[in-house]
Coordinates of C-alpha atoms in Angstrom, one line a residue:
X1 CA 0.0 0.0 0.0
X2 CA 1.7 3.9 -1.0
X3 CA 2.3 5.7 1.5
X4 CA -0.5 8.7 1.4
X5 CA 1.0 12.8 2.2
X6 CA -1.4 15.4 3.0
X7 CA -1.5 16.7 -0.4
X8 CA -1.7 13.7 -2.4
X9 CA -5.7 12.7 -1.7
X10 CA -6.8 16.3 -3.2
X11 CA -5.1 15.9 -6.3
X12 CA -5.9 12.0 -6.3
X13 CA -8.9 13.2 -6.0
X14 CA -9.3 15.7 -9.0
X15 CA -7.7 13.5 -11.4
X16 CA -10.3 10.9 -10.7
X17 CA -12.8 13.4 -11.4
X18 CA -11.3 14.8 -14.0
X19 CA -11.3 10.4 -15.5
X20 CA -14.6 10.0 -14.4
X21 CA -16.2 12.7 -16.3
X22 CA -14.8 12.2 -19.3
X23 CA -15.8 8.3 -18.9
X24 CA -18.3 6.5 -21.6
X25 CA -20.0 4.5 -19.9
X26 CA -20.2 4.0 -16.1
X27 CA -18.0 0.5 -15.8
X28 CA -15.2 2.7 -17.2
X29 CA -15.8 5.6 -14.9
X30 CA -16.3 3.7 -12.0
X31 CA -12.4 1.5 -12.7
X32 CA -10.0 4.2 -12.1
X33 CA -11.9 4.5 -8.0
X34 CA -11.8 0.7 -7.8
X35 CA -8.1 0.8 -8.9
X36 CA -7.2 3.6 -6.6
X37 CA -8.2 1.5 -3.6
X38 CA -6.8 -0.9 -4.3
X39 CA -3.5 0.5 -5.2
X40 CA -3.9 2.7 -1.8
X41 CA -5.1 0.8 0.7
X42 CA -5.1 -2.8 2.1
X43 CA -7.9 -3.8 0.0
X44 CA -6.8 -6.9 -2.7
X45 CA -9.8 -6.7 -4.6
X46 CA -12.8 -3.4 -4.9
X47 CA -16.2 -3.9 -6.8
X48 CA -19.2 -1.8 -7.4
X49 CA -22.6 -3.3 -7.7
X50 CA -25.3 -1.1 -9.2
X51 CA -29.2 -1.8 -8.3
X52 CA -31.6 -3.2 -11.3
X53 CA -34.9 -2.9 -10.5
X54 CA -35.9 -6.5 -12.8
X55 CA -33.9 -8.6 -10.8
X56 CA -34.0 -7.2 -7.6
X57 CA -29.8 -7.3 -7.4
X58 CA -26.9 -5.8 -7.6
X59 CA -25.2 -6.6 -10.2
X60 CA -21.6 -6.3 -10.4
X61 CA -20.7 -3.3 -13.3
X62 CA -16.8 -2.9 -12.4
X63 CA -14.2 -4.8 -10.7
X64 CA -10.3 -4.5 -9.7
X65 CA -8.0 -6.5 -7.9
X66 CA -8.5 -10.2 -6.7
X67 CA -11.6 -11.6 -6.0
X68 CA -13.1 -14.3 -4.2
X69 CA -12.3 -17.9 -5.7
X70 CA -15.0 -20.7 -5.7
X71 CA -18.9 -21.3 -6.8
X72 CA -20.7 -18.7 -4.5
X73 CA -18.7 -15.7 -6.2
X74 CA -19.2 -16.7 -9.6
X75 CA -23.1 -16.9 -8.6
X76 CA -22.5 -14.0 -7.3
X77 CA -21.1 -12.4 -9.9
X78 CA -23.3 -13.9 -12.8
X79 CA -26.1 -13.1 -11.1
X80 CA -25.3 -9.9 -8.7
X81 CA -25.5 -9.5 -4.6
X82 CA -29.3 -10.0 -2.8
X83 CA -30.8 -6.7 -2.9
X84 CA -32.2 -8.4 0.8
X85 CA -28.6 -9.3 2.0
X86 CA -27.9 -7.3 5.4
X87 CA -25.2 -5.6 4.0
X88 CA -27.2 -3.9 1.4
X89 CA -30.0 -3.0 4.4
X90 CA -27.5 -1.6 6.8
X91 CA -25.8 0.3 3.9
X92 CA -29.5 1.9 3.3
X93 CA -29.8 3.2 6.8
X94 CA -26.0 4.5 6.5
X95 CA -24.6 7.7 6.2
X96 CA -21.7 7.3 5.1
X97 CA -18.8 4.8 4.2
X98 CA -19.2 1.4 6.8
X99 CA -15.8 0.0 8.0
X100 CA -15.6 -3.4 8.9
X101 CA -12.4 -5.0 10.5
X102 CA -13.3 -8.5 11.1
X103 CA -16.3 -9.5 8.7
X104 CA -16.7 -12.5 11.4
X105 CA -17.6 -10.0 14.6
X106 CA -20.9 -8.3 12.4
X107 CA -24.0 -9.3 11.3
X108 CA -24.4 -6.7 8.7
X109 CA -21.2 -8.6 6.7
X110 CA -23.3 -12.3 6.8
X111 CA -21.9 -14.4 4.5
X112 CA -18.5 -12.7 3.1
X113 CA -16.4 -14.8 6.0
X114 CA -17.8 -18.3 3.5
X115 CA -16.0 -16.1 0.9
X116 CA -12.8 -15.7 2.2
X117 CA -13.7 -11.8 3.0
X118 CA -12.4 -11.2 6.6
X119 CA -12.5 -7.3 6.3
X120 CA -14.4 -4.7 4.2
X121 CA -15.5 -1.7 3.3
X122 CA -18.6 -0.3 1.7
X123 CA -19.8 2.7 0.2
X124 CA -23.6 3.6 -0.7
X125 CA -24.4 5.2 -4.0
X126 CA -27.8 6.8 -3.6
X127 CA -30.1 8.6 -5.9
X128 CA -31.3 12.4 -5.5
X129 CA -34.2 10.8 -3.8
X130 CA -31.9 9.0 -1.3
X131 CA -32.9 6.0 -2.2
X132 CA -29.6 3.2 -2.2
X133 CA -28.6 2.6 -6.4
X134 CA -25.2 1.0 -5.8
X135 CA -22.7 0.0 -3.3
X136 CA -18.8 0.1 -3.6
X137 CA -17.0 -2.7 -2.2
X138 CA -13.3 -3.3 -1.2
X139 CA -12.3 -6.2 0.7
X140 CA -9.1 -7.9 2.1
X141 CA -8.6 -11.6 3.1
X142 CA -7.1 -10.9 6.6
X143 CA -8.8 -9.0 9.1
X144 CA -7.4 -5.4 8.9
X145 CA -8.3 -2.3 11.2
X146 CA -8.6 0.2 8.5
X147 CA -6.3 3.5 9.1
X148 CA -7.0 7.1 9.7
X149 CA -5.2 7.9 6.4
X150 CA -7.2 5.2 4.5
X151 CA -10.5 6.2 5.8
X152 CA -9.8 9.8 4.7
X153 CA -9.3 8.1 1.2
X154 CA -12.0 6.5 0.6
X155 CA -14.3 9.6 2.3
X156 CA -12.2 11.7 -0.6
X157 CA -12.4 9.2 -2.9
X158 CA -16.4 8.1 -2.6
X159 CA -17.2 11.6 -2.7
X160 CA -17.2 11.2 -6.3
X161 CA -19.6 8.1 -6.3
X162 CA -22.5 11.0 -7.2
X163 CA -20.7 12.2 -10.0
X164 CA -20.3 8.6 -11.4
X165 CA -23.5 7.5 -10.7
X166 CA -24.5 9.7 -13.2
X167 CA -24.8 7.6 -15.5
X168 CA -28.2 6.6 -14.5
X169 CA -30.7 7.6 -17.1
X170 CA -32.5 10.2 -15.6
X171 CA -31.6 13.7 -16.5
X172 CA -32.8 14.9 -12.5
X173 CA -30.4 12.5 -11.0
X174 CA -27.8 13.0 -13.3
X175 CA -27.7 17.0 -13.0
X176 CA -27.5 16.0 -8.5
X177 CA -25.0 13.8 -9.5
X178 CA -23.0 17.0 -11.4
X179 CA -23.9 19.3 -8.6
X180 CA -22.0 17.3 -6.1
X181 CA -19.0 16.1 -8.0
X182 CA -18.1 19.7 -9.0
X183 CA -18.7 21.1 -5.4
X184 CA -16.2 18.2 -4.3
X185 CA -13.7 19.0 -6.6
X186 CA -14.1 22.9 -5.6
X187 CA -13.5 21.8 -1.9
X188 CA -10.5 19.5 -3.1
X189 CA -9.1 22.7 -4.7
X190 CA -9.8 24.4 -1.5
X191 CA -7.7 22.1 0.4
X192 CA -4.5 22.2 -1.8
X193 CA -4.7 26.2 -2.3
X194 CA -4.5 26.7 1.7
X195 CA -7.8 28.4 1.5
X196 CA -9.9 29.8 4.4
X197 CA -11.9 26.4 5.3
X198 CA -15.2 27.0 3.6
X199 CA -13.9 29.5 1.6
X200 CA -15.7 27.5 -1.6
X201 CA -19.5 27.4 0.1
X202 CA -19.5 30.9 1.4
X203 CA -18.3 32.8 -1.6
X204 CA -20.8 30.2 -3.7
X205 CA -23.7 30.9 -1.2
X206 CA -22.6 34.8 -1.1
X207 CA -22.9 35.3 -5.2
X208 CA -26.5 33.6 -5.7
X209 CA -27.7 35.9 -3.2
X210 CA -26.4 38.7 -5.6
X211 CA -27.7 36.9 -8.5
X212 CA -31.3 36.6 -7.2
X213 CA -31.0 40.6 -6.5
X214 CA -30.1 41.2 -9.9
X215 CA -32.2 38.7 -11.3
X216 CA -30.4 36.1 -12.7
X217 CA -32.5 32.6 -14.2
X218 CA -32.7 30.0 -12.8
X219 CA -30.5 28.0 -15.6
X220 CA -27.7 31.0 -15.0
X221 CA -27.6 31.0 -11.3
X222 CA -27.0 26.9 -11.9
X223 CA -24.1 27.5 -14.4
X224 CA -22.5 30.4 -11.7
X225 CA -22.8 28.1 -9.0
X226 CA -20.7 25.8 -10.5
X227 CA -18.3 28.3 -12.0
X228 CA -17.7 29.3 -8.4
X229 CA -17.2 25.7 -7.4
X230 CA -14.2 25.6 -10.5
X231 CA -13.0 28.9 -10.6
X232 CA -9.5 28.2 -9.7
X233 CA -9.5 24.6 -10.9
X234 CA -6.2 25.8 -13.1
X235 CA -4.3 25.7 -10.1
X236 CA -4.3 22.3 -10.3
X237 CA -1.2 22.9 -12.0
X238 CA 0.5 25.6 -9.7
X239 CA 3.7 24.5 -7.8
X240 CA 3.2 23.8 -3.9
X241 CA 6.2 27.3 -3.7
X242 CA 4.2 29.6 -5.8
X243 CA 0.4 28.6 -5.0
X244 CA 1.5 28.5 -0.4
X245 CA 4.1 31.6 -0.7
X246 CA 3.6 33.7 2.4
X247 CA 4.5 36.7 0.3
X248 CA 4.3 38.5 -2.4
X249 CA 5.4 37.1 -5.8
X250 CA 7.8 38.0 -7.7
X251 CA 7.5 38.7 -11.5
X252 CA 8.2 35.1 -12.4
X253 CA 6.1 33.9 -9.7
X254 CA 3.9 36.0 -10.8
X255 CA 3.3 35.2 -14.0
X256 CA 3.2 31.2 -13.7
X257 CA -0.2 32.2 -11.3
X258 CA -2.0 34.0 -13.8
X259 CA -1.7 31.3 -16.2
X260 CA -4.0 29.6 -13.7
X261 CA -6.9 31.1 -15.3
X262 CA -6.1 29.7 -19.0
X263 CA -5.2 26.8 -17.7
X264 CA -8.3 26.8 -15.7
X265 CA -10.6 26.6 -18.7
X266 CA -8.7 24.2 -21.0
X267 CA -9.4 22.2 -18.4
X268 CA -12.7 22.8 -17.9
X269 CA -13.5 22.5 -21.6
X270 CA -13.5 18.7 -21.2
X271 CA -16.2 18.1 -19.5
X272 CA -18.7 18.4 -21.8
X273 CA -21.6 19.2 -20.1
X274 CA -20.1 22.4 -18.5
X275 CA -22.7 25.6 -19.8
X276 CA -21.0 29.0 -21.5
X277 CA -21.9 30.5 -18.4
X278 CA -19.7 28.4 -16.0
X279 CA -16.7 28.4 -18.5
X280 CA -17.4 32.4 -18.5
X281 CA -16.3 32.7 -14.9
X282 CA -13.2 30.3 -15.1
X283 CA -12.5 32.7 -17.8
X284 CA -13.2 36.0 -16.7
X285 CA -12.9 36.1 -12.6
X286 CA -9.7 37.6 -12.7
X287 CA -10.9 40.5 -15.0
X288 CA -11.5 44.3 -13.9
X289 CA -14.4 46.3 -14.7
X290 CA -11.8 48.9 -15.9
X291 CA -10.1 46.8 -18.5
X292 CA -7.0 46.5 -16.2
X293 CA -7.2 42.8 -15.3
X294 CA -6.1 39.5 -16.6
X295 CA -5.9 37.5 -18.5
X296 CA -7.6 39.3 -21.9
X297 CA -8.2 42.7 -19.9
X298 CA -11.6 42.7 -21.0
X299 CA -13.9 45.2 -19.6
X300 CA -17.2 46.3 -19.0
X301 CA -20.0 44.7 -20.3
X302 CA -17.8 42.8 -22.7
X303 CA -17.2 40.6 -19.2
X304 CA -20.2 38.7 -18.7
X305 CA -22.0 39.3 -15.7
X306 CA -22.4 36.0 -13.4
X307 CA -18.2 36.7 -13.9
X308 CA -18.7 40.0 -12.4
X309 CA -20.8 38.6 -9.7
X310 CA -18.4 36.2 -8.5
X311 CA -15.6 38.6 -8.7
X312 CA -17.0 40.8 -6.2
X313 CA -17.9 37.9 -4.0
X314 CA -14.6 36.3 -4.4
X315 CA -12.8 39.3 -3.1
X316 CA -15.5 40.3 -0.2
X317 CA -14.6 36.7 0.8
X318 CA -10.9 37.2 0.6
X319 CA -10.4 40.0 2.8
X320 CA -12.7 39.2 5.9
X321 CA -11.4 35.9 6.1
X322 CA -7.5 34.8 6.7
X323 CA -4.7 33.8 4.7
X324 CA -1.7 32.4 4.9
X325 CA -0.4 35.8 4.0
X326 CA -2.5 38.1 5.9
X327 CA -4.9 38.6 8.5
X328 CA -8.4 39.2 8.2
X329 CA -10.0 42.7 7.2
X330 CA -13.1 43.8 9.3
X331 CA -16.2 44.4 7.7
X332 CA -15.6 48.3 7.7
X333 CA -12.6 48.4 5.8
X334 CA -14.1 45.5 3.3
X335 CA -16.8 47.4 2.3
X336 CA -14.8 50.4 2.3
X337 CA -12.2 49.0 -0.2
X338 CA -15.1 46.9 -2.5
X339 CA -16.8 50.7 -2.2
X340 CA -13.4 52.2 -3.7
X341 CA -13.5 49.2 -6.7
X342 CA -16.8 50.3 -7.8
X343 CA -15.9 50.9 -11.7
X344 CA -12.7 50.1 -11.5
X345 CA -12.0 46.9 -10.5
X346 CA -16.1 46.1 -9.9
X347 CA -19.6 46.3 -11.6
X348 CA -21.2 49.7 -10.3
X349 CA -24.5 47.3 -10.3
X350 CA -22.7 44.6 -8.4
X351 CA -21.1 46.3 -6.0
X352 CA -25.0 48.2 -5.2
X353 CA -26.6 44.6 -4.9
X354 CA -23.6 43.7 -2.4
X355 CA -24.0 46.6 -0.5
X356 CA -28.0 46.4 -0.2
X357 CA -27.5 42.6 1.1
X358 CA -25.3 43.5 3.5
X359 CA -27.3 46.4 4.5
X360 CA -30.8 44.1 4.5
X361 CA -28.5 41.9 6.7
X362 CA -26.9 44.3 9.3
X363 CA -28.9 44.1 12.7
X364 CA -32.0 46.7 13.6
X365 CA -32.1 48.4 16.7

């Protein structure tokens, strides 16, 4: 089993993501997880069983790894898991990813000891409606006490069992299934840039509210939403010395950042399903209402507006929460430096609608 370093399961991660969503068909989106644990934890063999409503299974869609010998698996796997078998009941109730170090010790894992399965994991898929539509399995032939640092894999890891689950047939499920991929991959990005912890949900949360006030559809505020959650997905790229300096950069430095924002959007161009709108704020969060920012110095109008929403919200965000390379503003001098950008660096409208929801916010005596 690889060792695992604290940024290795964030960009793990995204480049399982980034295979997943450019997958065919959900057996091949599904192999590079099933690989990855077994390649990165104790498990010998990972499987993942998807629900079918005519024969009341789970029938096996991917495997890695070694698997069981003998009659009972190849039943098992010609004909798919007991949608009754206690595993599959306890992993309905469950919220989250069950550990089990000794398949012997629980009832839930009745009948993988007669398979040679002393120790397991197992991670519900579930539909928008919460209803259970697959379980990923990863087994060892031992009994093992699963780690710290392998249960944070797999919680990183299954994260993106939504987004590959997607390829269920309805377009509802599939869209939930988009939604909480590309938030994970926004949090993932988090995590690797040193960001303010929940840095991704409050600046996402911060420019719907702006985009309701300046009334935004619904099919817009969807494609912002997930703009926000991918903004700075072209960082991916950025070395660990440039992307955690605790001061400023120097030209060279510099530079190699701003190509984040190209890089950004070349990467976001393959996943196909990404709107104009989304790939508009990769593009454009980095430009100044003034024609003075990067990385095309577009300005005015010519920058589309859920880009001018986020850039506003991305700041605000920015300077009343800490960074590694400065302390937080108060709320005062924020609004007194966003008030300074208005039509230079921000929107005039923007910067209004920010200012009237904090105002609608501030407390009444």
């Amino acid at each position: 089993m690889a060792t695992l370093h604290g940024d290795v399961v964030p960009e793990l991660t995204l480049e399982l993501a980034r295979l997943g969503l450019s997958a065919q068909d959900l057996g091949s989106a599904m192999q590079p997880v099933l690989d990855t644990l077994v390649t990165r934890t104790a498990a010998v063999g990972s499987g993942y069983f998807q629900w079918r409503d005519q024969t009341l299974t789970f029938a096996a869609r991917a495997g890695s790894g070694h698997m069981p010998d003998g009659p009972i698996m190849a039943a098992l796997l010609a004909h798919g898991l007991p949608g009754d078998l206690p595993l599959m009941d306890e992993l309905r109730a469950a919220s989250g990813v069950l550990f089990f170090p000794d398949t012997r010790d629980d009832a839930a894992t009745a009948g993988f000891p007669e398979l040679g399965v002393l120790a397991l994991l197992a991670a519900p898929v579930r539909a928008r409606s919460g209803e259970l539509v697959g379980a990923l399995l990863a087994h060892v032939f031992t009994p093992h006490l699963w780690t710290a640092d392998e249960r944070v894999l797999v919680s990183h890891v299954t994260s993106l069992l939504s987004l590959l689950a997607a390829r269920l047939d309805a377009e509802e499920r599939e869209l939930a299934a988009q939604e909480g991929a590309l938030r994970a991959l926004g949090l993932c990005l988090e995590a690797r840039d040193a960001e303010t912890q929940g840095h991704t949900d409050r600046v996402t949360a911060l420019a719907l509210t702006l985009a309701a006030r300046l009334n935004l559809p619904d099919d817009e505020r969807r494609a912002l939403r997930w703009g926000a959650y991918l903004h700075d997905i072209g960082k991916i790229g950025i070395p660990d010395d440039i992307l955690r300096h605790p001061g400023a950069l120097d030209a060279q430095m510099w530079t190699r950042m701003k190509a984040h924002v190209p890089d950004g959007l070349s990467l976001a161009r393959q996943l196909p399903f990404l709107p104009s709108t989304t790939l508009d704020v990769i593009a454009c969060h980095h430009e100044r209402w003034d024609g003075t920012g990067y990385p095309e110095g577009r300005a005015g109008s010519d920058i589309p507006l859920p880009a001018r929403i986020f850039a506003v919200c991305d700041v605000f965000d920015a300077l009343t929460h800490a960074r590694p390379y400065k302390a937080a503003w108060s709320l005062d001098d924020t609004v007194a430096e966003i008030r300074a950008g208005r039509g230079t660096h921000f929107d005039p409208q923007v910067v209004d609608a920010l200012l009237d929801e904090l105002d609608a916010r501030a407390p009444r005596h």
